[in-house]
């Protein structure tokens, strides 16, 4: 079975690195960056396209919703989960309208987060398989 890769984007670097370690202990390949800009740089380089991005809402520079839109424009099949301590139902709805997979509040139960990551990764695999099976567009 393929290991699910997760990119954590959060300006609270201690939180992000601790979360990455906890996800690694559960068998996921997790890395973290401190800003939306760093996440976009990684995606633009196509060196590391994660299955799932865990994104903070409030960050310096581009915020979580802006980063979500940019991530989806670069890699539409990457699933994004917003994980924030500053959330509101409006932010969750705005995220869902922009292609967000799910919206969770900090502190989050690690088992719940791992389940959501698994669901998001499964949806990504289904999207990639459907894309591969789709007939080529006429030229």
PDB file of C-alpha atoms in Angstrom:
ATOM      1  CA  UNK A   1       0.000   0.000   0.000  1.00  0.00           C
ATOM      2  CA  UNK A   2       1.213   3.463  -0.921  1.00  0.00           C
ATOM      3  CA  UNK A   3       2.187   5.792   1.919  1.00  0.00           C
ATOM      4  CA  UNK A   4       0.050   8.905   2.126  1.00  0.00           C
ATOM      5  CA  UNK A   5       2.073  12.110   1.973  1.00  0.00           C
ATOM      6  CA  UNK A   6       0.982  15.155   3.949  1.00  0.00           C
ATOM      7  CA  UNK A   7       2.232  18.727   3.818  1.00  0.00           C
ATOM      8  CA  UNK A   8       1.448  20.773   6.944  1.00  0.00           C
ATOM      9  CA  UNK A   9       1.325  24.544   6.398  1.00  0.00           C
ATOM     10  CA  UNK A  10       1.271  26.495   9.654  1.00  0.00           C
ATOM     11  CA  UNK A  11       3.179  29.547  10.895  1.00  0.00           C
ATOM     12  CA  UNK A  12       3.270  28.013  14.393  1.00  0.00           C
ATOM     13  CA  UNK A  13       6.395  26.008  13.591  1.00  0.00           C
ATOM     14  CA  UNK A  14       6.513  24.060  16.854  1.00  0.00           C
ATOM     15  CA  UNK A  15       2.902  22.954  16.360  1.00  0.00           C
ATOM     16  CA  UNK A  16       3.565  22.014  12.734  1.00  0.00           C
ATOM     17  CA  UNK A  17       6.703  19.988  13.469  1.00  0.00           C
ATOM     18  CA  UNK A  18       5.052  18.208  16.397  1.00  0.00           C
ATOM     19  CA  UNK A  19       2.026  17.379  14.250  1.00  0.00           C
ATOM     20  CA  UNK A  20       4.335  16.068  11.504  1.00  0.00           C
ATOM     21  CA  UNK A  21       6.058  13.800  14.036  1.00  0.00           C
ATOM     22  CA  UNK A  22       2.716  12.504  15.326  1.00  0.00           C
ATOM     23  CA  UNK A  23       1.524  11.758  11.785  1.00  0.00           C
ATOM     24  CA  UNK A  24       4.830  10.009  10.986  1.00  0.00           C
ATOM     25  CA  UNK A  25       4.290   7.773  14.023  1.00  0.00           C
ATOM     26  CA  UNK A  26       0.960   6.768  12.440  1.00  0.00           C
ATOM     27  CA  UNK A  27       2.606   5.746   9.186  1.00  0.00           C
ATOM     28  CA  UNK A  28       2.118   8.909   7.138  1.00  0.00           C
ATOM     29  CA  UNK A  29       4.914  10.763   5.307  1.00  0.00           C
ATOM     30  CA  UNK A  30       4.563  14.248   6.782  1.00  0.00           C
ATOM     31  CA  UNK A  31       6.558  17.424   6.287  1.00  0.00           C
ATOM     32  CA  UNK A  32       5.869  20.975   7.362  1.00  0.00           C
ATOM     33  CA  UNK A  33       6.422  24.493   6.111  1.00  0.00           C
ATOM     34  CA  UNK A  34       5.773  27.828   7.841  1.00  0.00           C
ATOM     35  CA  UNK A  35       3.815  29.737   5.195  1.00  0.00           C
ATOM     36  CA  UNK A  36       1.501  29.518   2.233  1.00  0.00           C
ATOM     37  CA  UNK A  37       4.287  30.925   0.067  1.00  0.00           C
ATOM     38  CA  UNK A  38       6.618  28.047   1.017  1.00  0.00           C
ATOM     39  CA  UNK A  39       3.888  25.519   0.239  1.00  0.00           C
ATOM     40  CA  UNK A  40       3.298  27.072  -3.189  1.00  0.00           C
ATOM     41  CA  UNK A  41       7.040  27.097  -3.921  1.00  0.00           C
ATOM     42  CA  UNK A  42       7.137  23.348  -3.264  1.00  0.00           C
ATOM     43  CA  UNK A  43       4.159  22.726  -5.512  1.00  0.00           C
ATOM     44  CA  UNK A  44       5.500  24.956  -8.301  1.00  0.00           C
ATOM     45  CA  UNK A  45       8.734  22.992  -8.243  1.00  0.00           C
ATOM     46  CA  UNK A  46       6.768  19.743  -8.693  1.00  0.00           C
ATOM     47  CA  UNK A  47       9.443  18.110  -6.578  1.00  0.00           C
ATOM     48  CA  UNK A  48       7.027  17.115  -3.866  1.00  0.00           C
ATOM     49  CA  UNK A  49       3.300  16.971  -4.571  1.00  0.00           C
ATOM     50  CA  UNK A  50       1.590  15.746  -1.417  1.00  0.00           C
ATOM     51  CA  UNK A  51      -1.629  13.759  -1.341  1.00  0.00           C
ATOM     52  CA  UNK A  52      -3.083  16.021   1.334  1.00  0.00           C
ATOM     53  CA  UNK A  53      -2.290  19.530   2.600  1.00  0.00           C
ATOM     54  CA  UNK A  54      -3.145  20.513   6.176  1.00  0.00           C
ATOM     55  CA  UNK A  55      -3.531  24.270   6.048  1.00  0.00           C
ATOM     56  CA  UNK A  56      -3.807  26.873   8.806  1.00  0.00           C
ATOM     57  CA  UNK A  57      -6.340  29.647   8.211  1.00  0.00           C
ATOM     58  CA  UNK A  58      -4.559  32.642   9.766  1.00  0.00           C
ATOM     59  CA  UNK A  59      -0.959  33.090   8.663  1.00  0.00           C
ATOM     60  CA  UNK A  60       1.246  36.047   7.808  1.00  0.00           C
ATOM     61  CA  UNK A  61       1.471  36.689   4.065  1.00  0.00           C
ATOM     62  CA  UNK A  62      -1.183  34.818   2.169  1.00  0.00           C
ATOM     63  CA  UNK A  63      -3.834  33.353   4.439  1.00  0.00           C
ATOM     64  CA  UNK A  64      -5.266  29.858   4.328  1.00  0.00           C
ATOM     65  CA  UNK A  65      -8.129  30.639   1.936  1.00  0.00           C
ATOM     66  CA  UNK A  66      -5.785  32.377  -0.531  1.00  0.00           C
ATOM     67  CA  UNK A  67      -3.340  29.495  -0.280  1.00  0.00           C
ATOM     68  CA  UNK A  68      -6.189  27.023  -0.853  1.00  0.00           C
ATOM     69  CA  UNK A  69      -7.170  28.722  -4.118  1.00  0.00           C
ATOM     70  CA  UNK A  70      -3.556  28.815  -5.308  1.00  0.00           C
ATOM     71  CA  UNK A  71      -2.942  25.169  -4.357  1.00  0.00           C
ATOM     72  CA  UNK A  72      -6.093  24.026  -6.194  1.00  0.00           C
ATOM     73  CA  UNK A  73      -5.086  26.000  -9.301  1.00  0.00           C
ATOM     74  CA  UNK A  74      -1.628  24.386  -9.317  1.00  0.00           C
ATOM     75  CA  UNK A  75      -2.637  20.854  -8.291  1.00  0.00           C
ATOM     76  CA  UNK A  76      -6.424  20.373  -8.509  1.00  0.00           C
ATOM     77  CA  UNK A  77      -6.331  16.787  -7.197  1.00  0.00           C
ATOM     78  CA  UNK A  78      -4.442  17.666  -4.011  1.00  0.00           C
ATOM     79  CA  UNK A  79      -6.929  17.554  -1.154  1.00  0.00           C
ATOM     80  CA  UNK A  80      -6.784  20.306   1.451  1.00  0.00           C
ATOM     81  CA  UNK A  81      -7.953  20.203   5.056  1.00  0.00           C
ATOM     82  CA  UNK A  82      -8.179  23.511   6.915  1.00  0.00           C
ATOM     83  CA  UNK A  83      -7.039  23.129  10.538  1.00  0.00           C
ATOM     84  CA  UNK A  84      -7.334  26.287  12.582  1.00  0.00           C
ATOM     85  CA  UNK A  85      -7.868  27.730  16.007  1.00  0.00           C
ATOM     86  CA  UNK A  86      -9.377  30.923  14.579  1.00  0.00           C
ATOM     87  CA  UNK A  87     -12.181  29.472  12.558  1.00  0.00           C
ATOM     88  CA  UNK A  88     -15.733  30.408  11.891  1.00  0.00           C
ATOM     89  CA  UNK A  89     -18.528  28.744   9.999  1.00  0.00           C
ATOM     90  CA  UNK A  90     -18.164  31.466   7.345  1.00  0.00           C
ATOM     91  CA  UNK A  91     -14.515  30.530   6.790  1.00  0.00           C
ATOM     92  CA  UNK A  92     -15.479  26.864   6.542  1.00  0.00           C
ATOM     93  CA  UNK A  93     -18.192  27.605   3.986  1.00  0.00           C
ATOM     94  CA  UNK A  94     -15.860  29.875   2.000  1.00  0.00           C
ATOM     95  CA  UNK A  95     -13.274  27.102   1.994  1.00  0.00           C
ATOM     96  CA  UNK A  96     -15.764  24.484   0.832  1.00  0.00           C
ATOM     97  CA  UNK A  97     -16.788  26.782  -2.032  1.00  0.00           C
ATOM     98  CA  UNK A  98     -13.119  26.923  -3.062  1.00  0.00           C
ATOM     99  CA  UNK A  99     -12.566  23.160  -3.096  1.00  0.00           C
ATOM    100  CA  UNK A 100     -11.694  22.464   0.534  1.00  0.00           C
ATOM    101  CA  UNK A 101     -11.999  18.785   1.566  1.00  0.00           C
ATOM    102  CA  UNK A 102     -12.815  19.482   5.209  1.00  0.00           C
ATOM    103  CA  UNK A 103     -12.532  22.008   7.990  1.00  0.00           C
ATOM    104  CA  UNK A 104     -11.348  21.105  11.515  1.00  0.00           C
ATOM    105  CA  UNK A 105     -10.792  23.146  14.666  1.00  0.00           C
ATOM    106  CA  UNK A 106      -7.708  23.063  16.897  1.00  0.00           C
ATOM    107  CA  UNK A 107      -7.148  21.297  19.130  1.00  0.00           C
ATOM    108  CA  UNK A 108      -7.976  18.293  16.995  1.00  0.00           C
ATOM    109  CA  UNK A 109      -8.063  14.682  18.063  1.00  0.00           C
ATOM    110  CA  UNK A 110      -5.168  13.024  16.216  1.00  0.00           C
ATOM    111  CA  UNK A 111      -7.270   9.932  15.401  1.00  0.00           C
ATOM    112  CA  UNK A 112      -9.946  12.151  13.837  1.00  0.00           C
ATOM    113  CA  UNK A 113      -7.329  14.005  11.803  1.00  0.00           C
ATOM    114  CA  UNK A 114      -5.726  10.758  10.607  1.00  0.00           C
ATOM    115  CA  UNK A 115      -9.177   9.487   9.556  1.00  0.00           C
ATOM    116  CA  UNK A 116      -9.837  12.707   7.604  1.00  0.00           C
ATOM    117  CA  UNK A 117      -6.426  12.490   5.947  1.00  0.00           C
ATOM    118  CA  UNK A 118      -7.220   8.906   4.924  1.00  0.00           C
ATOM    119  CA  UNK A 119     -10.572   9.955   3.440  1.00  0.00           C
ATOM    120  CA  UNK A 120      -8.954  12.860   1.606  1.00  0.00           C
ATOM    121  CA  UNK A 121      -6.159  10.654   0.216  1.00  0.00           C
ATOM    122  CA  UNK A 122      -8.723   8.091  -0.982  1.00  0.00           C
ATOM    123  CA  UNK A 123     -10.637  10.818  -2.819  1.00  0.00           C
ATOM    124  CA  UNK A 124      -7.399  12.024  -4.431  1.00  0.00           C
ATOM    125  CA  UNK A 125      -6.575   8.487  -5.615  1.00  0.00           C
ATOM    126  CA  UNK A 126     -10.084   8.131  -7.089  1.00  0.00           C
ATOM    127  CA  UNK A 127      -9.727  11.481  -8.897  1.00  0.00           C
ATOM    128  CA  UNK A 128      -6.344  10.532 -10.325  1.00  0.00           C
ATOM    129  CA  UNK A 129      -7.667   7.119 -11.448  1.00  0.00           C
ATOM    130  CA  UNK A 130     -10.698   8.702 -13.122  1.00  0.00           C
ATOM    131  CA  UNK A 131      -8.448  11.205 -14.881  1.00  0.00           C
ATOM    132  CA  UNK A 132      -6.213   8.393 -16.133  1.00  0.00           C
ATOM    133  CA  UNK A 133      -9.241   6.438 -17.426  1.00  0.00           C
ATOM    134  CA  UNK A 134     -10.837   9.432 -19.174  1.00  0.00           C
ATOM    135  CA  UNK A 135     -10.589   9.400 -22.979  1.00  0.00           C
ATOM    136  CA  UNK A 136      -8.117  11.856 -24.420  1.00  0.00           C
ATOM    137  CA  UNK A 137      -9.608  15.106 -25.692  1.00  0.00           C
ATOM    138  CA  UNK A 138      -9.705  15.391 -29.504  1.00  0.00           C
ATOM    139  CA  UNK A 139      -6.999  17.589 -30.995  1.00  0.00           C
TER     140      UNK A 139
END
